[in-house]
Each structure stands twice: as C-alpha cells, then as structure tokens.
PDB file of C-alpha atoms in Angstrom:
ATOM      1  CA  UNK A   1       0.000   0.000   0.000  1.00 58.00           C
ATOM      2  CA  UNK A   2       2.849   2.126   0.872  1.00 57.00           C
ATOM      3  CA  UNK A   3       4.791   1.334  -2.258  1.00 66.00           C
ATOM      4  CA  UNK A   4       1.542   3.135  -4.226  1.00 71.00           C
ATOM      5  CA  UNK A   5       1.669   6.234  -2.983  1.00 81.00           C
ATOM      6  CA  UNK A   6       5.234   6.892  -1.903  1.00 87.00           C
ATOM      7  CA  UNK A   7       5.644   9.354  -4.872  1.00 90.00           C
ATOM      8  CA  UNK A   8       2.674  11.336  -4.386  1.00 91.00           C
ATOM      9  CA  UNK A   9       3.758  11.660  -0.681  1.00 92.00           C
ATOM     10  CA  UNK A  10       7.533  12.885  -1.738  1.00 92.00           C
ATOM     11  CA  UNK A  11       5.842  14.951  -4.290  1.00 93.00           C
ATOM     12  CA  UNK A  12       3.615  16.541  -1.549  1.00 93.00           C
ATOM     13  CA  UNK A  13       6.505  16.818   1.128  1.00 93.00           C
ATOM     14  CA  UNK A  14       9.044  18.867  -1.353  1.00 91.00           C
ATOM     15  CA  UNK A  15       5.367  20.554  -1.971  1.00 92.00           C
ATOM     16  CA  UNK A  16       5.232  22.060   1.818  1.00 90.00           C
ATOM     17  CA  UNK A  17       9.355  22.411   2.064  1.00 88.00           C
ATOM     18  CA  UNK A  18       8.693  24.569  -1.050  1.00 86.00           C
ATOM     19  CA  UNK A  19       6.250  27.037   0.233  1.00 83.00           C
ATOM     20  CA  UNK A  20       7.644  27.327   3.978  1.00 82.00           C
ATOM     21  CA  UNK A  21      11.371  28.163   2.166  1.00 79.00           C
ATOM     22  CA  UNK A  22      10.207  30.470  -1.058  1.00 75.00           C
ATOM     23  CA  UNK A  23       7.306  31.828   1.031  1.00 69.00           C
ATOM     24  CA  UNK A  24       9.225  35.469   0.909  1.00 67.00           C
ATOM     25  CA  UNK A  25       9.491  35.281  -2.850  1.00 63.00           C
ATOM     26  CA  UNK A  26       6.348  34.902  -3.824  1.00 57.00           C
ATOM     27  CA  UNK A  27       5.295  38.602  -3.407  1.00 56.00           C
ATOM     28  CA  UNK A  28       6.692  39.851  -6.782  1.00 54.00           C
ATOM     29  CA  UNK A  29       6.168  42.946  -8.364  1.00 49.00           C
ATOM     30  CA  UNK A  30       3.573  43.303 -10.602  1.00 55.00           C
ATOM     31  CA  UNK A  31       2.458  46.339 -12.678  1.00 55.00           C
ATOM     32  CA  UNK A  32      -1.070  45.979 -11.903  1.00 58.00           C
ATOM     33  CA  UNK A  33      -3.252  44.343  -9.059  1.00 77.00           C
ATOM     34  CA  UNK A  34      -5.553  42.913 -11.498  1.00 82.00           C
ATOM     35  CA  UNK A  35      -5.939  39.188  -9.846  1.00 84.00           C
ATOM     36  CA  UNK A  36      -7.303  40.620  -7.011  1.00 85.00           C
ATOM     37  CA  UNK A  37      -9.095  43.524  -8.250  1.00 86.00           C
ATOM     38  CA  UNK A  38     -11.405  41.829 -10.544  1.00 90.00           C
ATOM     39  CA  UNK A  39     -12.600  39.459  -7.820  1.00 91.00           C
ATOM     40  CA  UNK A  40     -12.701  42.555  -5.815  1.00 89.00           C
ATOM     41  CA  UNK A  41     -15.255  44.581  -8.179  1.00 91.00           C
ATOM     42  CA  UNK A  42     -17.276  41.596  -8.835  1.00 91.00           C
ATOM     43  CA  UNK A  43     -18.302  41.142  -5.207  1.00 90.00           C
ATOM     44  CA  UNK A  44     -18.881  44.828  -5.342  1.00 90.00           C
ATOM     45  CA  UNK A  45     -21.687  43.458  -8.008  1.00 89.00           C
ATOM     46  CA  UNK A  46     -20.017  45.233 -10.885  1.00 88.00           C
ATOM     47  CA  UNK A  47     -20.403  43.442 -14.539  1.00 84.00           C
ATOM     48  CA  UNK A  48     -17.413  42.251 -15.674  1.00 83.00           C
ATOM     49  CA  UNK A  49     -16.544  43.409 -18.912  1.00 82.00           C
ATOM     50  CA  UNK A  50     -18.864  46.393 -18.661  1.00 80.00           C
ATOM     51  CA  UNK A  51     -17.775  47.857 -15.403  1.00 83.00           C
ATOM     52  CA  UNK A  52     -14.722  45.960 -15.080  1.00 84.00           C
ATOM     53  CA  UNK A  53     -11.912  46.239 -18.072  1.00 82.00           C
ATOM     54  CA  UNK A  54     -10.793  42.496 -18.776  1.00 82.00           C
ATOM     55  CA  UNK A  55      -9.150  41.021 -21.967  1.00 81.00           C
ATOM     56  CA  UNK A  56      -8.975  37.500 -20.123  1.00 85.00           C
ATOM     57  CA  UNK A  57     -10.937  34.339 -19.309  1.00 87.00           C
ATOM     58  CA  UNK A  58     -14.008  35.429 -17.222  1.00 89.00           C
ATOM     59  CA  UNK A  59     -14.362  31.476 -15.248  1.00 91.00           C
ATOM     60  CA  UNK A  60     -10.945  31.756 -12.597  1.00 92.00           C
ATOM     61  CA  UNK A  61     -12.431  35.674 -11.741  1.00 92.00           C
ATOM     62  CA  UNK A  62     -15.277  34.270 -10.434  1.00 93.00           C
ATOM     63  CA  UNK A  63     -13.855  31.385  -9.057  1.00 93.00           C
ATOM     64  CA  UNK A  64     -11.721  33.350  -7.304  1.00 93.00           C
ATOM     65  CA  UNK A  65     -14.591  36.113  -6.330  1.00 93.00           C
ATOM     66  CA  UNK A  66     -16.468  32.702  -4.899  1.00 93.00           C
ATOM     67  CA  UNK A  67     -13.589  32.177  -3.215  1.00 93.00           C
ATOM     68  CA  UNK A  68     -13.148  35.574  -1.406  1.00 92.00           C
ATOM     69  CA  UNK A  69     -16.847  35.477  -0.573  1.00 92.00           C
ATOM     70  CA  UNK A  70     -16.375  32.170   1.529  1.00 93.00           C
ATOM     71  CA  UNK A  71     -13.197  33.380   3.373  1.00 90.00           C
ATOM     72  CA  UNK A  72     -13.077  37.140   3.190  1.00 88.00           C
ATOM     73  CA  UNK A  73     -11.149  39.470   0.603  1.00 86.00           C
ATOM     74  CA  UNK A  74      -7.100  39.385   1.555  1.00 85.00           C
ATOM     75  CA  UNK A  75      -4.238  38.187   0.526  1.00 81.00           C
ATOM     76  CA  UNK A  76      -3.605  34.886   2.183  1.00 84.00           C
ATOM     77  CA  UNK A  77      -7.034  33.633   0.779  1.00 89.00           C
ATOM     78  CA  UNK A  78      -5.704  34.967  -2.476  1.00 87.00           C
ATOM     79  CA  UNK A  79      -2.245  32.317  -2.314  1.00 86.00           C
ATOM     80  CA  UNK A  80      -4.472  29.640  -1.283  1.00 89.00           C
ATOM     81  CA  UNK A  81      -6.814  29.192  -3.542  1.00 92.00           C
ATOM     82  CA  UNK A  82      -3.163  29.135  -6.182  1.00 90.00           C
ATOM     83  CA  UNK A  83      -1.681  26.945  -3.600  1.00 91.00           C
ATOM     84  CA  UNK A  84      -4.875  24.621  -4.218  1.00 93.00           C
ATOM     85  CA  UNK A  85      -4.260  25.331  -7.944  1.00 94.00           C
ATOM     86  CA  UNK A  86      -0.659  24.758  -8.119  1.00 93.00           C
ATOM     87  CA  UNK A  87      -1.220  21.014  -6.194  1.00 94.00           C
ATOM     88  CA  UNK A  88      -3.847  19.829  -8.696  1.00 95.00           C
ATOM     89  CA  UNK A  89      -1.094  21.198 -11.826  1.00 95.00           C
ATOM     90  CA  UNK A  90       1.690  19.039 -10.041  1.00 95.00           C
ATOM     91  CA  UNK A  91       0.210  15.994  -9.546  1.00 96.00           C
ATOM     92  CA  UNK A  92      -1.432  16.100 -12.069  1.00 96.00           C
ATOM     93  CA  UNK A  93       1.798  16.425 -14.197  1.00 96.00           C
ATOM     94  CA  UNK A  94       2.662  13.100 -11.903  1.00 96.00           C
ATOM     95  CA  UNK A  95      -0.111  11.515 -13.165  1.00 95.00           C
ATOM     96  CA  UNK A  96       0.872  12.189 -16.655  1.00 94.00           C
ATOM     97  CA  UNK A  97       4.257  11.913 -16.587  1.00 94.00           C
ATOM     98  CA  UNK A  98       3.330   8.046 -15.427  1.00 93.00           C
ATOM     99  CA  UNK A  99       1.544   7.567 -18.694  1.00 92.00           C
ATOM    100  CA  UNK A 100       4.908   7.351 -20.313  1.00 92.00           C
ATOM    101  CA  UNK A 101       7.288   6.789 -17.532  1.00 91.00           C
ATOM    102  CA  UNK A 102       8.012   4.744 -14.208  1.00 91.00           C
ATOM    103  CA  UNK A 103       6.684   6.395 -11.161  1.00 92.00           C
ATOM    104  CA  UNK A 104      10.244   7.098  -9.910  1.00 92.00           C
ATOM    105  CA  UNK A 105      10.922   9.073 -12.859  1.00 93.00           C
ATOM    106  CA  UNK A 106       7.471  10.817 -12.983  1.00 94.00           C
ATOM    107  CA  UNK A 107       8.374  11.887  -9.792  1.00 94.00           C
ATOM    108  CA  UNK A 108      11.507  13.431 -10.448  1.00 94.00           C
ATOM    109  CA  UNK A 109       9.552  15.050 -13.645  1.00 94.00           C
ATOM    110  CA  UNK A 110       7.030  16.851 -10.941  1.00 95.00           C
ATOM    111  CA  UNK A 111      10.042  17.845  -8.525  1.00 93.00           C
ATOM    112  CA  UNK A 112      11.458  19.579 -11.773  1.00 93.00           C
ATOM    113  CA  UNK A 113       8.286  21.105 -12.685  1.00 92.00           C
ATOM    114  CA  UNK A 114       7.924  22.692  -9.222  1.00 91.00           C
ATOM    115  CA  UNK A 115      11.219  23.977  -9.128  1.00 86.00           C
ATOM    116  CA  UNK A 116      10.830  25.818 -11.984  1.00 86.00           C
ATOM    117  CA  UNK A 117       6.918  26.919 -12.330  1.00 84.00           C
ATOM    118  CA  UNK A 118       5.357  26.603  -8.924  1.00 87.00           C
ATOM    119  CA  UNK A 119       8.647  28.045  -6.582  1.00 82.00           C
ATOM    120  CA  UNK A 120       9.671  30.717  -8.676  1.00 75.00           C
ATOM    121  CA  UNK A 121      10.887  34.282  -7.203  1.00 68.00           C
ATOM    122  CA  UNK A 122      10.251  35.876 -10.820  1.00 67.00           C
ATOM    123  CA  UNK A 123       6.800  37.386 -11.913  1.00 61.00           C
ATOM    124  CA  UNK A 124       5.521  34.172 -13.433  1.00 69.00           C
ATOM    125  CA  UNK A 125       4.871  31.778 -10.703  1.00 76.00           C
ATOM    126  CA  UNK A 126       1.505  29.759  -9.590  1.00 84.00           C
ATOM    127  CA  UNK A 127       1.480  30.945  -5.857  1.00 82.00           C
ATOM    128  CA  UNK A 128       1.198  34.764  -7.266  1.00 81.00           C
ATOM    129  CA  UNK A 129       0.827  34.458 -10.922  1.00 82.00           C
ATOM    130  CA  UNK A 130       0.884  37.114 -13.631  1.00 81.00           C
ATOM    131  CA  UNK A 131      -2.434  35.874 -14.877  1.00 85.00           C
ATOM    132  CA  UNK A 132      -4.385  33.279 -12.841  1.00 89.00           C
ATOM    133  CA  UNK A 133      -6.172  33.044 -15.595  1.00 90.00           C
ATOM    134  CA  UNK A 134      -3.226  31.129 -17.623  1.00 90.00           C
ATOM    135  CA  UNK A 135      -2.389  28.877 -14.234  1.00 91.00           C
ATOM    136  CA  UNK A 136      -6.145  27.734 -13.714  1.00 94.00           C
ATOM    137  CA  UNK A 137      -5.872  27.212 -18.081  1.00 93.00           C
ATOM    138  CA  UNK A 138      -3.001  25.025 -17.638  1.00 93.00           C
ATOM    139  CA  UNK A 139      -3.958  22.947 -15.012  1.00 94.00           C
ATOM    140  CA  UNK A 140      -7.684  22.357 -16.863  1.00 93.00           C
ATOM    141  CA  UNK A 141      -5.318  21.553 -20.066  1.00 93.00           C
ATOM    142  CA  UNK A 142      -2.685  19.036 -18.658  1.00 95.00           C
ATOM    143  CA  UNK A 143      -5.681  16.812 -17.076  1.00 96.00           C
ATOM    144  CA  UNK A 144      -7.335  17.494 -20.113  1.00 93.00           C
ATOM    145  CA  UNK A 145      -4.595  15.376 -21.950  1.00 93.00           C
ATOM    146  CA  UNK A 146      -3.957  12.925 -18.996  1.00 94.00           C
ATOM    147  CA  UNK A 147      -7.816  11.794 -19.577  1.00 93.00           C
ATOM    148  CA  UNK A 148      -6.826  12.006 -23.576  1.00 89.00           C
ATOM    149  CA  UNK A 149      -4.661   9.292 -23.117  1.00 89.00           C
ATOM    150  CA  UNK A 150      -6.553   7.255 -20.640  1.00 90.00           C
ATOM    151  CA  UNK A 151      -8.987   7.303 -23.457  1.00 87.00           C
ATOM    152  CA  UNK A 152      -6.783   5.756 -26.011  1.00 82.00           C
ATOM    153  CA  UNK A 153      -5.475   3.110 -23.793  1.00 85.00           C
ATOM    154  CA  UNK A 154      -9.316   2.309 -22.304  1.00 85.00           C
ATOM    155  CA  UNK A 155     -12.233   2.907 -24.918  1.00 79.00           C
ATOM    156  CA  UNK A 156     -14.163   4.061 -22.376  1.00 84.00           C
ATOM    157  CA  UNK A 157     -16.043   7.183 -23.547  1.00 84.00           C
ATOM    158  CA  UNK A 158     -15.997   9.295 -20.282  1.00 91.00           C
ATOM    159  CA  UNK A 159     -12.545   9.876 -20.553  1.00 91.00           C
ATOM    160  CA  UNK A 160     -12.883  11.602 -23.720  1.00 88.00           C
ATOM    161  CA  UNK A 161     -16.183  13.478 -22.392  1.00 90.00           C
ATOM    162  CA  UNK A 162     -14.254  14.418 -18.978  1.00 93.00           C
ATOM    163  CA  UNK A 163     -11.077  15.422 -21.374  1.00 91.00           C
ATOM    164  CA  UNK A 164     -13.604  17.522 -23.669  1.00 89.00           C
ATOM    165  CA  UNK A 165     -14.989  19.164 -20.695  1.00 92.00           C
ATOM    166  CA  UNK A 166     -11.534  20.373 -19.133  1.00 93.00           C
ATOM    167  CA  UNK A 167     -10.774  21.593 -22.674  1.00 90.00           C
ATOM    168  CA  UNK A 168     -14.200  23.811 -22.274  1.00 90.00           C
ATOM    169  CA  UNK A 169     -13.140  25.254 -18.814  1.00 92.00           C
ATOM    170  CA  UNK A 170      -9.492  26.058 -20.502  1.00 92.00           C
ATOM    171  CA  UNK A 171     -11.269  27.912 -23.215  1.00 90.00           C
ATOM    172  CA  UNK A 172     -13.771  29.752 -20.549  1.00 90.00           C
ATOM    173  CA  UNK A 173     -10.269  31.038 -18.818  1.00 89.00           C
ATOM    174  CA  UNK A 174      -8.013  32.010 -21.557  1.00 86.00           C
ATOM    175  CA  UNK A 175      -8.952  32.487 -24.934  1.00 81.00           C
ATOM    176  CA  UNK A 176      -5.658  31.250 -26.640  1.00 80.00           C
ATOM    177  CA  UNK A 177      -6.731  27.621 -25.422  1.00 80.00           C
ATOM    178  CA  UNK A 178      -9.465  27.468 -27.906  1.00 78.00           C
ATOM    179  CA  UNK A 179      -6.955  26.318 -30.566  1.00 74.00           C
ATOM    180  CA  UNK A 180      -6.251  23.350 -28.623  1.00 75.00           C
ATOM    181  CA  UNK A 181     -10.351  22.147 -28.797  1.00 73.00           C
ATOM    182  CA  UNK A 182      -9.206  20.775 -32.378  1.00 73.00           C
ATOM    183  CA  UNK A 183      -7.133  17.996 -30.906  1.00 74.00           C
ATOM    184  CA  UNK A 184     -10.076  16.138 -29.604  1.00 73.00           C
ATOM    185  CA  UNK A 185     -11.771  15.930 -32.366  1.00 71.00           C
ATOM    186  CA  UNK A 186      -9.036  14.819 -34.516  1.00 72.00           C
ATOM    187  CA  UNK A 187      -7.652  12.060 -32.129  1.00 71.00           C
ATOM    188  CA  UNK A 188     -10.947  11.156 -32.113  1.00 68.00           C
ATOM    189  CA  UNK A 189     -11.298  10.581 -35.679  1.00 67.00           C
ATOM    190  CA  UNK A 190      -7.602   9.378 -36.139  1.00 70.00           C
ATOM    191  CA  UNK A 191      -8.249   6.988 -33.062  1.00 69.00           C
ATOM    192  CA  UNK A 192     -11.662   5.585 -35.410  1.00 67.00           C
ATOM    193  CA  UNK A 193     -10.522   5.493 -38.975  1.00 69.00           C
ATOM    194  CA  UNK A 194      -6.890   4.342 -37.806  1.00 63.00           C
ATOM    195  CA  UNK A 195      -6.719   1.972 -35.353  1.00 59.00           C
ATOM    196  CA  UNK A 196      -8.833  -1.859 -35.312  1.00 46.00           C
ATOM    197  CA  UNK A 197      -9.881  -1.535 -31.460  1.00 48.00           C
ATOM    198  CA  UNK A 198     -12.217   1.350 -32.337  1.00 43.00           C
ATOM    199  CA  UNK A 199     -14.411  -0.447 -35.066  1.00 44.00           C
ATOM    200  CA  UNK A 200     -17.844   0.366 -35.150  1.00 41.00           C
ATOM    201  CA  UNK A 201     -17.473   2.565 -31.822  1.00 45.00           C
ATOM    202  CA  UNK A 202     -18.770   5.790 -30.978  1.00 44.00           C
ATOM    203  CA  UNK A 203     -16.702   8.379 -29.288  1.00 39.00           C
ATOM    204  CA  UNK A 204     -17.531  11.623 -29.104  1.00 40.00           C
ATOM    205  CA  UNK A 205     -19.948  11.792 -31.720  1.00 36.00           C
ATOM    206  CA  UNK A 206     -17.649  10.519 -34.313  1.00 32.00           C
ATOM    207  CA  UNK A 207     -19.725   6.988 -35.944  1.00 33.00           C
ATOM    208  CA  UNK A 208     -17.523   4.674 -38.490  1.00 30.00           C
TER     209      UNK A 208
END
C-alpha cells in the first residue's frame, strides 16, 4: 500500500518544504493588481466586462470572487486558492508523466516542474501568478490530456467526455486555449478510422 503512494507523498513533502522556504518570494512585483481587483469589483456586483476592463478568461475571476466570498477578501485567501491550484497542476503532471514513464521518474519530472513553475521568485509563478487566468488554463489543459490518453489506452467514452470538458473550462479562462479544442476531435477521428480496437465505436460523436 505504501509502495503506491510513496511518490505522491515525496511529491507533496518537497510541496510544503517549497512554500515554507520560497514563502518570501512569492510577493513579486507586478504592474497591476488585477488578480485581485477583478474578484474585488465583482463582489462589489459590478459586470465584468462592462464595469470591469478584462481582456482575459471570465471562469478563474469568479472562481476566485467565490472564493473571497467564503473566506473574506485578503491576501492569504488569495495564495491559497493558487496553492490549491498549483497542487492539482503538479500531480497532475505526476499523473501524466506516469503515462509514459516509471513512477520514480514521474516523480523526479514533478520535482522539476515545481522547481521551476510553482517556486519561482520571478513574476511568473503559480502561488502569485501574472495571470491566474493562464495557471487555472493550464492545469484544466494538462488533465485534459492525462484523460486524452486514458482514453486511447481504455475505450471508455468518459474519458474523452471528462477530457472535452476540461478543454471547455481552458477555453472559458483564456482564450488562446481554444486552438487546442481541435485535438479532440481529430484524435478522435484518427483513433476511429486508424486503429482496429475502435471499429464500429462511438466516441464523441464521431460513428464509423
């Protein structure tokens, strides 16, 4: 039992070092206090896009606002609720990573990945992002592919609806991700016309 989730626990230990030892770097200097703003004016009831000037994803704003409304407006609520984000992007690089690769070396992957991404003293980081908007993207988008592949190697048409449904949320926060909504569709037709397995199967609305 141990053996199964040694990694995650390693991965979740380095997790806690990392925020007690860069927890003074995380404040960087940004140009404009727009990640907290927005949530800010929406709880004031103002209409975002009217009343509120955004060229982003609407979704992680009011996530966020939601957020804020549970456990007040400040600043620590503001790193946890990225904290929260930045543990569903690592493991669920882990999880990815193990598609391809041993669990010892998915592991080391995710250590990587943190050291660079989450623990970060420059202005792109996950605990106090640039642009939550791109962090909550990115996390939708690597589960996104990590129930992609679980499709491929199961049949099993939930993964692909789960994986489509990630890809929507992606889209909802930053607009750039709509591009990657093609992918479905044509691994799901590649996946048909291409491989034996799939004969006479629907997946995602795709009928040979």
């Amino acid at each position: 039992m141990f053996n199964k989730i040694k990694h995650p626990l390693i991965i979740l230990l380095f997790f806690i070092i990392g925020c007690f030892i860069f927890k003074d770097t995380f404040f960087s200097v940004h140009d404009v206090p727009r990640e907290l703003l927005i949530p800010k004016g929406i709880l004031e009831g103002k209409i975002l896009y009217k009343e509120i000037y955004n060229f982003y994803g609407a979704l992680p704003y009011y996530i966020v606002a939601l957020f804020f409304k549970i456990f007040k407006l400040s600043t620590n609520a503001y790193f946890s609720i990225n904290i929260i984000n930045s543990l569903f992007f690592i493991f669920g690089i882990y999880f990815l990573a193990n598609q391809f690769i041993n669990k010892k070396y998915a592991c080391l992957t995710t250590i990587f990945v943190m050291c660079t991404a989450i623990f970060n003293a420059t202005i792109f980081n996950f605990i106090y992002p640039y642009s939550i908007c791109y962090t909550f993207a990115l996390s939708a988008y690597v589960y996104s592919i990590l129930f992609l592949v679980k499709f491929y190697k199961k049949n099993d048409d939930k993964y692909f609806t789960i994986s489509s449904i990630l890809l929507g949320f992606c889209v909802a926060s930053k607009n750039e991700f709509f591009t990657k909504t093609q992918q479905n569709g044509d691994f799901n037709y590649y996946r048909i016309n291409y491989n034996g397995t799939a004969e006479n199967k629907n997946y995602g609305g795709y009928v040979e």
